[in-house]
Every structure is written in C-alpha cells, then in structure tokens.
Tab-separated table of C-alpha atoms in Angstrom:
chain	number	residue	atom	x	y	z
A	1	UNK	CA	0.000	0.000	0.000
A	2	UNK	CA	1.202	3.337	-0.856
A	3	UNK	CA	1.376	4.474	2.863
A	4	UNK	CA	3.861	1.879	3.804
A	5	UNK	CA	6.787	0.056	2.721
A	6	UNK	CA	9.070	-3.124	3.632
A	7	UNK	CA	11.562	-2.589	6.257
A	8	UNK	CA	14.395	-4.962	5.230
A	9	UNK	CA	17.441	-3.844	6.851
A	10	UNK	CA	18.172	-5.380	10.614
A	11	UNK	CA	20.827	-3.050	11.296
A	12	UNK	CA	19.048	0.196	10.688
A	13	UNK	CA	18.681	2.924	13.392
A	14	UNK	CA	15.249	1.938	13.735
A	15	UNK	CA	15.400	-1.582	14.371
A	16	UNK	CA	18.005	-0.956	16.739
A	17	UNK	CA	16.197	1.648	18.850
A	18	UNK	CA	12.918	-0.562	18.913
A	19	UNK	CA	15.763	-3.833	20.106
A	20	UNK	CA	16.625	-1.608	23.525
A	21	UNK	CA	13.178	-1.820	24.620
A	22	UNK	CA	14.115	-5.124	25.483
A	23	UNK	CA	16.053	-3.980	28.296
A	24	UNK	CA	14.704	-2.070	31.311
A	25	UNK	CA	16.964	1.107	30.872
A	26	UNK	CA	15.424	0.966	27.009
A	27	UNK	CA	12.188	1.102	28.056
A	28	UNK	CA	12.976	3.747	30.937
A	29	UNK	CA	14.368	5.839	28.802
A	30	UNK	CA	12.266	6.199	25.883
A	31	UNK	CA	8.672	5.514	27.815
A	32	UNK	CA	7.626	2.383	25.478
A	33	UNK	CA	7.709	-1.060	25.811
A	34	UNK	CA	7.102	-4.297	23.078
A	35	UNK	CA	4.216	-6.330	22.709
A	36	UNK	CA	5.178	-9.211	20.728
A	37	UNK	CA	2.487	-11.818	19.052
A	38	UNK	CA	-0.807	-11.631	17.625
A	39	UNK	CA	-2.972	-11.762	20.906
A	40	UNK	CA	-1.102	-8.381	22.901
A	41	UNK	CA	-1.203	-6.889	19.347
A	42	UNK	CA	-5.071	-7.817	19.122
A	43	UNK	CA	-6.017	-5.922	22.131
A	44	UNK	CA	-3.507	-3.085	21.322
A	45	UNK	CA	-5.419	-2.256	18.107
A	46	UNK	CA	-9.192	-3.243	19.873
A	47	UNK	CA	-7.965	-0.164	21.920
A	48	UNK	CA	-6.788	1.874	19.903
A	49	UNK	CA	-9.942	1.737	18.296
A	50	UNK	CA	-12.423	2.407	21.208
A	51	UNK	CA	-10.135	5.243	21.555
A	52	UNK	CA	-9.803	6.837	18.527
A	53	UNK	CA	-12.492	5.630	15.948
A	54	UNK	CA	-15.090	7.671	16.943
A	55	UNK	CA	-15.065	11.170	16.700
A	56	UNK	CA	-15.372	11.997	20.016
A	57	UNK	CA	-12.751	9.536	21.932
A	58	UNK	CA	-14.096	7.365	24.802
A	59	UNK	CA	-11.151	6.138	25.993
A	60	UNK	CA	-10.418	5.705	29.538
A	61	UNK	CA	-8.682	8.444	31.463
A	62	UNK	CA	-5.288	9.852	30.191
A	63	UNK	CA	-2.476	7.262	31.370
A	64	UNK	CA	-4.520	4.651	32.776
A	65	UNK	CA	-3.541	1.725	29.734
A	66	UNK	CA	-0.939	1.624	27.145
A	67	UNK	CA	-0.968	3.162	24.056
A	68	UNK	CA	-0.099	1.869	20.547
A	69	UNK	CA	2.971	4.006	19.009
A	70	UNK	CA	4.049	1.713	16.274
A	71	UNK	CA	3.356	-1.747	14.810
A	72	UNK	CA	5.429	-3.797	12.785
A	73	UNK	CA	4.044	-7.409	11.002
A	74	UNK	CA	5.148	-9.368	8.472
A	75	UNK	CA	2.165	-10.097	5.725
A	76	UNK	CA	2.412	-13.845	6.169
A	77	UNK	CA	1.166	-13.341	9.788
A	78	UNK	CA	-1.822	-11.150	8.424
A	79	UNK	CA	-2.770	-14.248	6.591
A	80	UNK	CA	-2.360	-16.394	9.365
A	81	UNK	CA	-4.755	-13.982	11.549
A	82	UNK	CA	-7.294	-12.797	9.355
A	83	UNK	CA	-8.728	-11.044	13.100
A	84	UNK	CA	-5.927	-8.708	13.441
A	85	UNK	CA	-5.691	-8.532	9.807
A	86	UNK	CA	-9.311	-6.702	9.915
A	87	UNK	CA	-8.475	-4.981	12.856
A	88	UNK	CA	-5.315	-3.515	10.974
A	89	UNK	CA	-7.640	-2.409	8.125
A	90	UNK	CA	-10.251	-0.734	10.699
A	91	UNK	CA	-7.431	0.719	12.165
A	92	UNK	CA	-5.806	1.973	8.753
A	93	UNK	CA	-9.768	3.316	8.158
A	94	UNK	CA	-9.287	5.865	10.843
A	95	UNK	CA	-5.726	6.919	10.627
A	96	UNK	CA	-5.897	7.505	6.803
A	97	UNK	CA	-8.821	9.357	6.838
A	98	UNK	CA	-8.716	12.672	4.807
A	99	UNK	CA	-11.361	13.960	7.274
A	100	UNK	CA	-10.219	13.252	10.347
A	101	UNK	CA	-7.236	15.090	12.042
A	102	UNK	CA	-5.546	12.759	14.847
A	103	UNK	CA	-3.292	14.432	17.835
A	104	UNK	CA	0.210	12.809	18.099
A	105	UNK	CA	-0.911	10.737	20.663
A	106	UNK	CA	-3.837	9.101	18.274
A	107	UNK	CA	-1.338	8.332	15.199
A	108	UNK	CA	0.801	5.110	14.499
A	109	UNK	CA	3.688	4.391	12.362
A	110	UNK	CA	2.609	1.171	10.409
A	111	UNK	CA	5.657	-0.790	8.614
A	112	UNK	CA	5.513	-4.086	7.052
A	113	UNK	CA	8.938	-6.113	7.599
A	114	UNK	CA	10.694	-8.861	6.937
A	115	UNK	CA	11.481	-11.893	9.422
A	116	UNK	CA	14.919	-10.387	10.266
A	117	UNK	CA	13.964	-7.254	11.060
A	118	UNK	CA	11.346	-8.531	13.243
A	119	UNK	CA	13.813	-11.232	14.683
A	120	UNK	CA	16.047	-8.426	14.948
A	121	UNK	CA	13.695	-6.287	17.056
A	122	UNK	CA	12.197	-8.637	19.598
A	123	UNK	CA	12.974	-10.484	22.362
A	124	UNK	CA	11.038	-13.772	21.647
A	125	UNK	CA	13.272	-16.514	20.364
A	126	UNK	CA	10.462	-17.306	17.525
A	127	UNK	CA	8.921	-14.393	16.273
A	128	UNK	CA	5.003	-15.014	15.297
A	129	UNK	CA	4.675	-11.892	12.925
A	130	UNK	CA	3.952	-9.129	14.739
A	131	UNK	CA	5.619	-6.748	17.163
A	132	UNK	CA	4.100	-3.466	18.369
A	133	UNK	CA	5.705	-0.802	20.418
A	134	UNK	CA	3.505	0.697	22.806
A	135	UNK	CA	3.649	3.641	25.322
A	136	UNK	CA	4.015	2.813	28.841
A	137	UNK	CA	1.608	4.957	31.250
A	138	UNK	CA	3.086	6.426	34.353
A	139	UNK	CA	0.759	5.149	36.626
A	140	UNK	CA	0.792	5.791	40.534
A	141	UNK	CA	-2.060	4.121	42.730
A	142	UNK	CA	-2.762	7.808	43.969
A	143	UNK	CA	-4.333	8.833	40.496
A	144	UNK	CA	-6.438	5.919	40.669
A	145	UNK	CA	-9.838	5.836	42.737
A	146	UNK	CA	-9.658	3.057	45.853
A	147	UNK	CA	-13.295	3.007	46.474
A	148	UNK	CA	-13.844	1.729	42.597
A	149	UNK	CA	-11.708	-1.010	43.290
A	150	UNK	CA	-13.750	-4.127	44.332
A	151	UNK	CA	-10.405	-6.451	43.705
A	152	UNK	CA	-6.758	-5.831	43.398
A	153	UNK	CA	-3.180	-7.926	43.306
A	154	UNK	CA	-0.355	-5.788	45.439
A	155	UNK	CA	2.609	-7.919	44.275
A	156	UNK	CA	5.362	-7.505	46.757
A	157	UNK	CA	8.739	-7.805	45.196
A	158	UNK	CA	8.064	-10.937	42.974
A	159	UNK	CA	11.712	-10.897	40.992
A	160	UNK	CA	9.783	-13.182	37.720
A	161	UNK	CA	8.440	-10.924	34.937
A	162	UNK	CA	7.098	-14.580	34.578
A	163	UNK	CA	5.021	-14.331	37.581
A	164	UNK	CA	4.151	-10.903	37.117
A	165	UNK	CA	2.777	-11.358	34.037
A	166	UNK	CA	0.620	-14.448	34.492
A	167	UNK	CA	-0.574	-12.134	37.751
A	168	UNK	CA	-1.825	-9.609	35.954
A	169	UNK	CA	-3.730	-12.205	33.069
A	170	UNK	CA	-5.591	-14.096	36.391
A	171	UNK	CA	-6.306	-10.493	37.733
A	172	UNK	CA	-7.945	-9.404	34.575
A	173	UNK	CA	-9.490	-12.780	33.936
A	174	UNK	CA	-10.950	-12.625	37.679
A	175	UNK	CA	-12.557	-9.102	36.770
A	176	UNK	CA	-10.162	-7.309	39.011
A	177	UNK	CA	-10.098	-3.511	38.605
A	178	UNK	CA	-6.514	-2.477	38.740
A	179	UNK	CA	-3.104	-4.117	39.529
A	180	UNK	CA	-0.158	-2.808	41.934
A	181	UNK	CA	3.612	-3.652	41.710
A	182	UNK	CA	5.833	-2.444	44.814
A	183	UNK	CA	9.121	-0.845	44.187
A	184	UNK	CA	11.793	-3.986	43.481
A	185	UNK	CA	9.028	-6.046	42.089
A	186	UNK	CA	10.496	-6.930	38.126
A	187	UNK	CA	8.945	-4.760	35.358
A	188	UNK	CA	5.415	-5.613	34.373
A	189	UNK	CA	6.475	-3.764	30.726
A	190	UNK	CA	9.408	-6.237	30.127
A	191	UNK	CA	8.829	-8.454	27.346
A	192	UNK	CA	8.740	-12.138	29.388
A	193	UNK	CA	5.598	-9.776	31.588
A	194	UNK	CA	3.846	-8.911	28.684
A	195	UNK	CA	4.119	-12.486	26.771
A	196	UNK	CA	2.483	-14.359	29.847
A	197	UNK	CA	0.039	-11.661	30.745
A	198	UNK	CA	-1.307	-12.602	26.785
A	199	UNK	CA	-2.915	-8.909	26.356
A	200	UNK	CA	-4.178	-7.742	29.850
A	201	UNK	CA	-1.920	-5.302	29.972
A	202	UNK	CA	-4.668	-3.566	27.405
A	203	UNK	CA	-7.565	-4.592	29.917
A	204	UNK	CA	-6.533	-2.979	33.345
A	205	UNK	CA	-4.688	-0.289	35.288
A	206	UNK	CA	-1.239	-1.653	36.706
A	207	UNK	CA	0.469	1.183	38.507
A	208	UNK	CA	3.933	0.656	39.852
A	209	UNK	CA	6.040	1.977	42.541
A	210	UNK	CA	3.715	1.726	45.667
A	211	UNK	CA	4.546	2.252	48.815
A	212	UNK	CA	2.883	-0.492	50.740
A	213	UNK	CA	2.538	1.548	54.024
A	214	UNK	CA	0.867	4.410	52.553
A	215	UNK	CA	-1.437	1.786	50.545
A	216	UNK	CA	-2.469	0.047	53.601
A	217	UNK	CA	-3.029	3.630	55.623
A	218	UNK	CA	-4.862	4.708	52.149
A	219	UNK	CA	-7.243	1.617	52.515
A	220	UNK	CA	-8.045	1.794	55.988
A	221	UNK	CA	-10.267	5.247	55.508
A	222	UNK	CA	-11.785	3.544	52.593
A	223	UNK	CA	-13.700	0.501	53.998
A	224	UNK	CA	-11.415	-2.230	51.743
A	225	UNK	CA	-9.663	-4.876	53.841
A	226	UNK	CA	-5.844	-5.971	52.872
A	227	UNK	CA	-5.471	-10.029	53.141
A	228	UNK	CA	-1.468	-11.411	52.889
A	229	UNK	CA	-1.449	-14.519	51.146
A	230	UNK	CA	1.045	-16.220	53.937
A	231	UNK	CA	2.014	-20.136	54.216
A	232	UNK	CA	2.342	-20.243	57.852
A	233	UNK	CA	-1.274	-18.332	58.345
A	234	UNK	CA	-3.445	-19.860	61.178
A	235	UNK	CA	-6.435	-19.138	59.005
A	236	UNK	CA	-7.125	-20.821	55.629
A	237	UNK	CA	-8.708	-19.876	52.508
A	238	UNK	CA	-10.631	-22.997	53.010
A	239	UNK	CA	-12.033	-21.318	55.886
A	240	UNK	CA	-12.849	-18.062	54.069
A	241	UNK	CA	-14.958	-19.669	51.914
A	242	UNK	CA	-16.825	-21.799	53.718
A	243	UNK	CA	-17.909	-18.093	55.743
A	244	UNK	CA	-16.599	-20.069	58.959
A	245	UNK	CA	-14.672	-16.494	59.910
A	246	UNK	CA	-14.668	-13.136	60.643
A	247	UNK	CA	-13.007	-11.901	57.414
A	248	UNK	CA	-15.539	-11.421	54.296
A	249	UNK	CA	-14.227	-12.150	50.894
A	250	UNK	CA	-16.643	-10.527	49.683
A	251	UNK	CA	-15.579	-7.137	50.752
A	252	UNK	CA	-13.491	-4.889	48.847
A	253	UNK	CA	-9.907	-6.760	48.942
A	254	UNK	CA	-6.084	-5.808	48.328
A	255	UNK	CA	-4.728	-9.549	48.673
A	256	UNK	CA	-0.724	-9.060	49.024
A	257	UNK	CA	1.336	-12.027	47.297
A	258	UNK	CA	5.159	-11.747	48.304
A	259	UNK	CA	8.212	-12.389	46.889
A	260	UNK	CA	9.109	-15.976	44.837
A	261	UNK	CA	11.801	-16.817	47.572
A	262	UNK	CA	11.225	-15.229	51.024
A	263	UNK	CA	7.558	-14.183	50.719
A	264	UNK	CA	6.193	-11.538	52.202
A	265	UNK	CA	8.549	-9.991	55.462
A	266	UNK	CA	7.373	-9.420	59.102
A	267	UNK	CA	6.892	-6.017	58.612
A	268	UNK	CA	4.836	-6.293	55.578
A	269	UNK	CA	2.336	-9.101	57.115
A	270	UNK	CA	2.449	-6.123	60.113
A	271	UNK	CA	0.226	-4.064	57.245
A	272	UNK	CA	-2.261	-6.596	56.372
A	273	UNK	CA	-5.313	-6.841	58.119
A	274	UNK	CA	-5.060	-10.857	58.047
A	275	UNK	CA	-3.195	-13.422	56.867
A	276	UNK	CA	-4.672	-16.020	55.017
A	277	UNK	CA	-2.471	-19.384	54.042
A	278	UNK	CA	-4.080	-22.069	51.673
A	279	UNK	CA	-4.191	-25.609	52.573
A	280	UNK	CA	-1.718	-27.925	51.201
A	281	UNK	CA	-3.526	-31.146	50.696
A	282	UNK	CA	-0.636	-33.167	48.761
A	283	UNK	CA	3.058	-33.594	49.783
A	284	UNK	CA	4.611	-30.192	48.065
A	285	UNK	CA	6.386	-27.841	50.481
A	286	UNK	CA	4.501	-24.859	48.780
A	287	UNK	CA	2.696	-23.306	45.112
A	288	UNK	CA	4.023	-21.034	43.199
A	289	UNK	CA	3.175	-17.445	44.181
A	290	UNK	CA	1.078	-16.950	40.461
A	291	UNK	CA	-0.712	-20.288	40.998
A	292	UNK	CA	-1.588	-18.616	44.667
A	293	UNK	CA	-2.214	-15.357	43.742
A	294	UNK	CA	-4.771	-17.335	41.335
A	295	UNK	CA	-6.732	-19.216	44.057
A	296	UNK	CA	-6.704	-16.102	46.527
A	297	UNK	CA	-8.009	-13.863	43.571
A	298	UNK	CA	-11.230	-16.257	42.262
A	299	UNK	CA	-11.884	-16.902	45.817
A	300	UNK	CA	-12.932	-13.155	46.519
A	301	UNK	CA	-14.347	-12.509	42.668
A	302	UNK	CA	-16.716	-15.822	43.247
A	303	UNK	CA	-17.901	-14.105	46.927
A	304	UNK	CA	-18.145	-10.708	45.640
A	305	UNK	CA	-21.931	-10.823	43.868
A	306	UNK	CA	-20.865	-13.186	40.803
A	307	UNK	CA	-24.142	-11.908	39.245
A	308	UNK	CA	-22.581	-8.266	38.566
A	309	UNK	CA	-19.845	-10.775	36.467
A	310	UNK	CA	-21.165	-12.151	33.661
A	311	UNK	CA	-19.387	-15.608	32.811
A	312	UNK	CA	-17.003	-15.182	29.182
A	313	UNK	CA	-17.354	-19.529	28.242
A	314	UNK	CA	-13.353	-19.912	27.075
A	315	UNK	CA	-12.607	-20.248	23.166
C-alpha cells in the first residue's frame, strides 16, 4: 500500500532503537515497551480503536492503559490472523482518513517487515509476525480511585516478569479492577511480563512503585480490607470460603502475594489486616506465588456478587 513500505534492513537505526526496549533502561528511557504476538497486538489495536475511531474519543482516562505508538508485522502473519488482519484495516480506516485530524498521541507508524527485522527487534526466540511498540503509562495508585476497586493484586517484590505477568492475566481474567507492583518487584512492561500476561496489559490499570505503608493507611479510611497470602497463616482460605470467619471475601480486597523466595517480610504481614495461608492437601512444600495469587483472587471474585460478572465460556 502506498502508505507503507518493507523494512528490510536489521541493522538500521530503527530496528536498533525498537531492540533496547528489550532492556529495562530501554524502556525507561524512551517511555515504550514491546508487545510481541498476535494476541497483545489484538487488544492493542481493539484499543486503539475504542479510543480513537469515533469522533469523540471514549477512551479511559489519560495514562490509565498503554498506548499503541508503532506496529510492525510481516504479511504472512496477516494471513495467518485474518482477526488482526481486519483490525489492521479498521485501524488503517481511521488513521488515513482525509477527514479526520488525529493528535500525536492518536497516530501510528505502520511498517511491514521482513522476518529479520522482526527477529532483529524482539525479544522472543520465535517471532510469530507481529511486534508493536507501545507507550508505557506512568501510573501511581494515587491517580487511581480506591473506592472503585472491588479487587486488586499488590505484588510484593516478585523478581519473575514470569510471575508478574501471568498475575496480571488471572487479575484481569478474575474481573479485578486495577493491579499494583511495589518498588523492586520486576517490570510488568518487560517483554517475558507482557508475553504471559497474553494482552491484559490492554484490559486494566497496573500502577507501579507503591509504597505499601501508605497503601495500607490509604485503605483503611476507605472501607477495603488488605489479606497477605502467607504459608504459615493460622487461618485458611478454606475457611474463608466456607464463611466459617470473621473476614468477608466478599468485601473490597487488596490480597498481598510476596516475593518468589522469602515471601512476604514481618513487617509487611504487620500491614495486612489478616493473613490467610491455603491448605496444602498433597506432599509439596509450597505453590508457586502466580498459581496462589490465582486461588486467593477467584476466591474473593466468586464471593463478591458473581451476578454483577457475567461468565465469558473460554474459546
């Protein structure tokens, strides 16, 4: 088409400048981060749509998701995922439009490229076709509201971009309204985050660098309860859930999962309201913190009104 052409070199300027987002000083100093792989890229361009199509944007407030600065595919992968391929056209709709004038923030460079500039680019040791670079919001938990959040993750220094991305997916999946990352928790922007998290970075607010003090003080003058997801907890999630205790999972919740290795530190359980460990039925000495973080977060979205939740059947 006559508003693009084939990016073919691996060594251009370009290509290398989209490579450093790969690293966390990359991404820090240029704001964006990659999204590699048809699904991330699906719900980059779904929101850059419900943001931009119509003529008077209804996007959610400024800085609260991601934005899509660039995309880069290869046309085999269009083929392969005739979905994005009609988002990409929808999208093209709007942006080429002789009527419409977009700000800078609403406009994307579109390139098609070849397999070793994409290879070049990302981070993912097979590249499926499509890489977009998006803008990273600066989000702190004070911009967002606490008493809209029903449901929230406060990962505590988890060190696995692994971890925090699969988080983040079971958050959004659970209908949670916003996910918080303590400073020294690993980047949820890195490229490993955003792979697991398989596009819910596009779905919810993640804001980064809270203070976990100030969180809990924040929460106490807003009727939400903090639970710490704890091993050694004299009450159980079994518990919980069979309404056998004082704590209600159906109340407005902050559940606090700790880091891979040492979990959560006596001074952070100090900040929780309760502890709450879950029963180990088998012979492992403990679950991983996402697989946790998991049961802890569909145990208070199944108590909190399931009606107001309509049920999405998977594909």
């Amino acid at each position: 088409m006559s508003d693009e052409y084939l990016m073919d070199n691996p060594r251009s300027q370009r290509v290398k400048k989209v490579a450093q987002l790969a690293t966390r000083a990359g991404r820090k100093k240029q704001g964006l981060f990659l999204a590699e792989g048809p699904q991330p890229v699906r719900e980059a361009l779904k929101l850059w749509l419900r943001s931009w199509e119509s003529e008077e944007p209804s996007a959610a407030p400024d800085g609260y998701f991601p934005s899509l600065d660039a995309l880069y595919f290869h046309p085999d992968a269009l083929e392969r995922h005739p979905d994005v391929a009609s988002l990409l056209e929808a999208v093209r709709g709007v942006l080429f439009d002789p009527q419409r004038e977009l700000p800078r923030e609403g406009r994307i460079f579109l390139r098609e490229a070849t397999d070793e500039v994409l290879a070049a680019m990302g981070e993912a040791e097979t590249s499926q076709g499509f890489i977009a670079v998006c803008r990273i919001p600066e989000l702190t938990f004070d911009v967002l509201d606490p008493q809209s959040i029903q449901l929230a993750p406060v990962l505590v220094g988890l060190q696995d971009p692994g971890n925090v991305g699969t988080v983040i997916r079971t958050a959004d999946a659970a209908g949670a309204q916003a996910v918080l990352l303590t400073p020294g928790s690993a980047d949820p922007w890195a490229p490993k985050a955003v792979r697991s998290a398989a596009g819910s970075h596009f779905h919810l607010p993640i804001a980064t660098g809270v203070d976990l003090k100030e969180l809990s003080e924040s929460l106490s003058d807003h009727n939400s309860q903090v639970l710490a997801a704890h091993g050694y907890a004299e009450l159980s999630l079994e518990t919980l859930q069979k309404a056998e205790a004082d704590v209600a999972l159906s109340d407005p919740t902050f559940w606090l999962l700790g880091n891979e290795a040492h979990g959560l530190s006596p001074e952070e359980l100090e900040l929780a309201d309760h502890t709450v460990s879950i029963p180990l039925y088998g012979q492992a000495e403990s679950l991983n913190v996402a697989v946790a973080g998991a049961l802890c977060l569909y145990a208070s979205a199944m108590a909190q009104d399931p009606g107001e939740h309509p049920v999405r059947p998977q594909p």
